[in-house]
PDB file of C-alpha atoms in Angstrom:
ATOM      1  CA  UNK E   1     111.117 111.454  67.742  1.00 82.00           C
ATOM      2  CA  UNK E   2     111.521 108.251  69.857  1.00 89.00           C
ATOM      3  CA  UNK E   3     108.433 106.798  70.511  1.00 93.00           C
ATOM      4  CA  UNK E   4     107.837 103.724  73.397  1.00 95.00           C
ATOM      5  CA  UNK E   5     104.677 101.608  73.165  1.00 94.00           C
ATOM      6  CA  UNK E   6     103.807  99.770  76.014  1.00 96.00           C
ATOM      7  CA  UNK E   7     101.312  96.716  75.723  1.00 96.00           C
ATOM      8  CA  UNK E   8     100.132  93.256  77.606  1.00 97.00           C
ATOM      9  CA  UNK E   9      98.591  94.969  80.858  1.00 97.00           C
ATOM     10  CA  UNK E  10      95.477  93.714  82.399  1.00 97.00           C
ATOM     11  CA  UNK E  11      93.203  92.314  85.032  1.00 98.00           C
ATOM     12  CA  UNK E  12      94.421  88.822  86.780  1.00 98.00           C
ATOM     13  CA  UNK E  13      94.461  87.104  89.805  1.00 98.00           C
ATOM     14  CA  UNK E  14      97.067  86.279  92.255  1.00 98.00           C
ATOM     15  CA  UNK E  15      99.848  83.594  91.256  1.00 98.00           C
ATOM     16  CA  UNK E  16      98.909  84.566  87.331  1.00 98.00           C
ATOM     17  CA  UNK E  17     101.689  85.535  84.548  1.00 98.00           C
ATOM     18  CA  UNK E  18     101.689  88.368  82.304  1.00 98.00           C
ATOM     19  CA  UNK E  19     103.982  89.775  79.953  1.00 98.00           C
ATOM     20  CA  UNK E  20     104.396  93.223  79.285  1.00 98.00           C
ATOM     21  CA  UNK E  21     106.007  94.614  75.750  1.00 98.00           C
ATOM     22  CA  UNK E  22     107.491  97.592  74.920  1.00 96.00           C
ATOM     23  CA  UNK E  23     107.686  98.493  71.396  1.00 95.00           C
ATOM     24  CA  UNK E  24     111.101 101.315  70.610  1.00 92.00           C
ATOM     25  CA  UNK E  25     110.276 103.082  66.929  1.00 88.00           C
ATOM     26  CA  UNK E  26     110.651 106.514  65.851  1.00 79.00           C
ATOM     27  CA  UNK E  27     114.246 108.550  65.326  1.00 66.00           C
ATOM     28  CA  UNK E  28     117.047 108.239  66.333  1.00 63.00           C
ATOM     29  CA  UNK E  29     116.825 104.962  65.981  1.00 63.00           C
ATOM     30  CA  UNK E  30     119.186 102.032  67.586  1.00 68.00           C
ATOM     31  CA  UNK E  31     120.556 101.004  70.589  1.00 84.00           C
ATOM     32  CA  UNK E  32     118.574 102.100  73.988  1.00 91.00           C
ATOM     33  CA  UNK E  33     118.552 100.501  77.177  1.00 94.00           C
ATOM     34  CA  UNK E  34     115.303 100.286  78.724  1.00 95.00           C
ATOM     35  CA  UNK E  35     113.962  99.745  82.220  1.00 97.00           C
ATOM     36  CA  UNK E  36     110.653  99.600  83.386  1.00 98.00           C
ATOM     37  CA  UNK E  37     109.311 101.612  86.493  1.00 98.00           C
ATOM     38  CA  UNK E  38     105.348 101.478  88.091  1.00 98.00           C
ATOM     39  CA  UNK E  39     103.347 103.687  90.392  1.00 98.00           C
ATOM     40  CA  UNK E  40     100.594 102.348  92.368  1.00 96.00           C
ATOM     41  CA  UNK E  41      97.791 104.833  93.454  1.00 91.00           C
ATOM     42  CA  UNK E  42      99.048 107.013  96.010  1.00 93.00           C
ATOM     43  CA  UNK E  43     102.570 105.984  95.553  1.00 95.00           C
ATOM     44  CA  UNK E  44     105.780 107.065  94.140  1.00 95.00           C
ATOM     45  CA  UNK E  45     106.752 105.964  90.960  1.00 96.00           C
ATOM     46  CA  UNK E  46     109.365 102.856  91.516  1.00 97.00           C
ATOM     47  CA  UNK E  47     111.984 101.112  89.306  1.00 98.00           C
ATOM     48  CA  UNK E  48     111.525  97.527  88.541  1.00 98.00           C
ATOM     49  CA  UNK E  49     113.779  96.322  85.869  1.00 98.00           C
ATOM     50  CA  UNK E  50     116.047  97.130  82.942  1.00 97.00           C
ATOM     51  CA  UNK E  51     117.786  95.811  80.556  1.00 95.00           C
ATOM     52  CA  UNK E  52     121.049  97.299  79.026  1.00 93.00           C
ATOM     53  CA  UNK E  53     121.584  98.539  75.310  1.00 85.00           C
ATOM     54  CA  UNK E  54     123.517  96.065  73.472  1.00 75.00           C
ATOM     55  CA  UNK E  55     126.564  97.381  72.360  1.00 67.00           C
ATOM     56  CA  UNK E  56     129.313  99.807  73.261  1.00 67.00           C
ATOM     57  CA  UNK E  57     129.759  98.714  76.692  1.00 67.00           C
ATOM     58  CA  UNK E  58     131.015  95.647  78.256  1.00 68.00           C
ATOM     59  CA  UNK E  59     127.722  95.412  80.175  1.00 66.00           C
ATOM     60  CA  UNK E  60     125.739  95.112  77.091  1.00 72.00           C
ATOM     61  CA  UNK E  61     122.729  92.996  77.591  1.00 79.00           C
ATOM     62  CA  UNK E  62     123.249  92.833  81.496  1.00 91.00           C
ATOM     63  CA  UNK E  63     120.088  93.613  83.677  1.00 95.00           C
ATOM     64  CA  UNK E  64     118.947  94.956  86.855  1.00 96.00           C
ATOM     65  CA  UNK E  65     115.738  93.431  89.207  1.00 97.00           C
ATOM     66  CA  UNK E  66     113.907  95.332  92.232  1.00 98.00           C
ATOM     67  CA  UNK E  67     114.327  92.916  94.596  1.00 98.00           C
ATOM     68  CA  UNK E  68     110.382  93.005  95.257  1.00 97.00           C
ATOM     69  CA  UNK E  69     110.355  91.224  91.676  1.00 98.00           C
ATOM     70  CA  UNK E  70     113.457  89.605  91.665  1.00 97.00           C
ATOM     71  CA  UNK E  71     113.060  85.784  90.968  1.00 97.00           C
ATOM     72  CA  UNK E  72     109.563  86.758  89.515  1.00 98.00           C
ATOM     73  CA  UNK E  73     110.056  88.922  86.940  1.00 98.00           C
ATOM     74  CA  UNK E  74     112.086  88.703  83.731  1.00 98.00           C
ATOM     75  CA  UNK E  75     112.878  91.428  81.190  1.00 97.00           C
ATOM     76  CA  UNK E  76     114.327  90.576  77.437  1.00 94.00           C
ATOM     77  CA  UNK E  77     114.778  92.060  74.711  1.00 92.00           C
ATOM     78  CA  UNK E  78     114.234  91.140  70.681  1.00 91.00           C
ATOM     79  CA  UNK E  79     116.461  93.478  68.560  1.00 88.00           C
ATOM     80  CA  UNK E  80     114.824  91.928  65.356  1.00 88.00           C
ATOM     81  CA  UNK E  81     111.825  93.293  67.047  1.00 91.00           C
ATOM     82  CA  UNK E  82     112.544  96.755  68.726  1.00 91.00           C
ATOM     83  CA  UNK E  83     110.283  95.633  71.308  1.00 94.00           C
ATOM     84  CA  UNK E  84     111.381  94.505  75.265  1.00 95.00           C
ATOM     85  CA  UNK E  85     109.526  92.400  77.072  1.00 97.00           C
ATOM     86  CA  UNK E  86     108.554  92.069  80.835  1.00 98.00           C
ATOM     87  CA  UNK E  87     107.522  88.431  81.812  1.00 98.00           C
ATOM     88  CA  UNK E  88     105.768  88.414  84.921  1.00 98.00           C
ATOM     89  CA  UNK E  89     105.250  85.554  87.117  1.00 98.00           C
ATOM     90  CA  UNK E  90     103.231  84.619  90.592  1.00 98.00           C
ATOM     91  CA  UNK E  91     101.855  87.985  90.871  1.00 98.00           C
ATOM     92  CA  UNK E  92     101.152  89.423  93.799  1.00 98.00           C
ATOM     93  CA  UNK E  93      98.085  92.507  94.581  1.00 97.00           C
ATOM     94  CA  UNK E  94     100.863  94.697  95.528  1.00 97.00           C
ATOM     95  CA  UNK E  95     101.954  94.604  91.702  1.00 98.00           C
ATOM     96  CA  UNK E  96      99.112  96.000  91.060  1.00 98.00           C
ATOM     97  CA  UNK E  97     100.297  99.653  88.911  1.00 98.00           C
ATOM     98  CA  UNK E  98     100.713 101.144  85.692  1.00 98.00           C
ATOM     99  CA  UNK E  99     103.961 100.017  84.342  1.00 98.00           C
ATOM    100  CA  UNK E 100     105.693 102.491  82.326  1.00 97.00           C
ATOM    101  CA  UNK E 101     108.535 101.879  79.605  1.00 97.00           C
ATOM    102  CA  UNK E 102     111.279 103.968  79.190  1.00 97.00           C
ATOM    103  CA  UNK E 103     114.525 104.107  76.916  1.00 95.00           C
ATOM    104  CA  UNK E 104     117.856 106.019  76.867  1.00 93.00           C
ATOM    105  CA  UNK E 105     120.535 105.613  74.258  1.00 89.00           C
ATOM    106  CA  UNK E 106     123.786 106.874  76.666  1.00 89.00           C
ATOM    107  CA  UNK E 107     122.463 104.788  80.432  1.00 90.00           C
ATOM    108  CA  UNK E 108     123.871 101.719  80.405  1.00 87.00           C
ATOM    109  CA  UNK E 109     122.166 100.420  84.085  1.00 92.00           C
ATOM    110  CA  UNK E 110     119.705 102.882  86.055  1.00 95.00           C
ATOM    111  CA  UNK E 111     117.244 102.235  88.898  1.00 97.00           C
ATOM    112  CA  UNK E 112     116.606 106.156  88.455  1.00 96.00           C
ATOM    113  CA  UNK E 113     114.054 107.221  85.933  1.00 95.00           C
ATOM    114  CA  UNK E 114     115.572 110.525  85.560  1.00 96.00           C
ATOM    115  CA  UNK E 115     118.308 108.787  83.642  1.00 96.00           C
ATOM    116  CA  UNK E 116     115.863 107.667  80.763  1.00 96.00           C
ATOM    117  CA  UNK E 117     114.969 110.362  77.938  1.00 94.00           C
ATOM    118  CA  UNK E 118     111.955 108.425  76.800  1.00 95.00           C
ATOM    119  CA  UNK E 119     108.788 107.396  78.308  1.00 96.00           C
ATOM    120  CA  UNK E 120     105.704 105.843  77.409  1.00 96.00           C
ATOM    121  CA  UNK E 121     102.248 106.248  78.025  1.00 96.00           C
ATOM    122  CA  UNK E 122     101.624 103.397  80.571  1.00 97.00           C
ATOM    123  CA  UNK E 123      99.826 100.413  80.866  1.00 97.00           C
ATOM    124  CA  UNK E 124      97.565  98.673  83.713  1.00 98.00           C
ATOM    125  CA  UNK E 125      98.065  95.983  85.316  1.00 98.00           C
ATOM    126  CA  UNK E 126      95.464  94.880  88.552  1.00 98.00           C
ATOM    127  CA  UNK E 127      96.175  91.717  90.692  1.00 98.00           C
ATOM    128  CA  UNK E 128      93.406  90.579  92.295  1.00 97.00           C
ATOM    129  CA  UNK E 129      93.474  88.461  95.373  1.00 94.00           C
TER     130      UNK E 129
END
């Protein structure tokens, strides 16, 4: 069983940085590509970045931005690790959400989180201004 641990959320203020992580263990093990998505109370849940698996396609380590976090945001990955990583820069209140991790071994690139088999638990993050 695949397991994704998100970790890194908190309380800061406007024009702060935080970095997210996202920890991939469990069986099968290997190659996923994972995107992260939020949901803000009383909101749908949106995409916000991913990051391809990195092999077996020709997009392999490519990634994908919101454009609400474009510029801001940066996802990476450490395969030594198992673990991706969200840097977050000049935040703004409306990031304000729990960011959720997610992994699929087939998706190469996917905005939609339908296309992701694994999810984690969540983690806050609060922007005051």
């Amino acid at each position: 069983q695949v397991q994704l641990v998100e970790s890194g959320g908190g309380f800061v203020q406007a024009g702060d940085s935080l970095t997210l992580s996202c920890r991939v263990s469990g069986r099968p093990g290997g190659d996923y590509t994972v995107g992260w998505f939020r949901q803000a109370p009383g909101k749908e849940r949106e995409f916000v970045a991913c990051v391809s698996r990195s092999g077996g396609t020709t997009l392999a380590g490519n990634t994908l931005y919101a454009s609400s976090v474009k510029g801001r945001f940066t996802i990476s990955r450490d395969n030594a690790k198992n673990t991706v990583y969200l840097q977050m820069n000049r935040l703004k209140p409306e990031d304000t959400a729990v960011y959720y991790c997610t992994a699929d071994k087939t998706v190469v690139l996917s905005r939609n989180i339908n296309a992701y088999d694994y999810r984690g638990q969540g983690t806050q993050v609060t922007v005051s201004s």
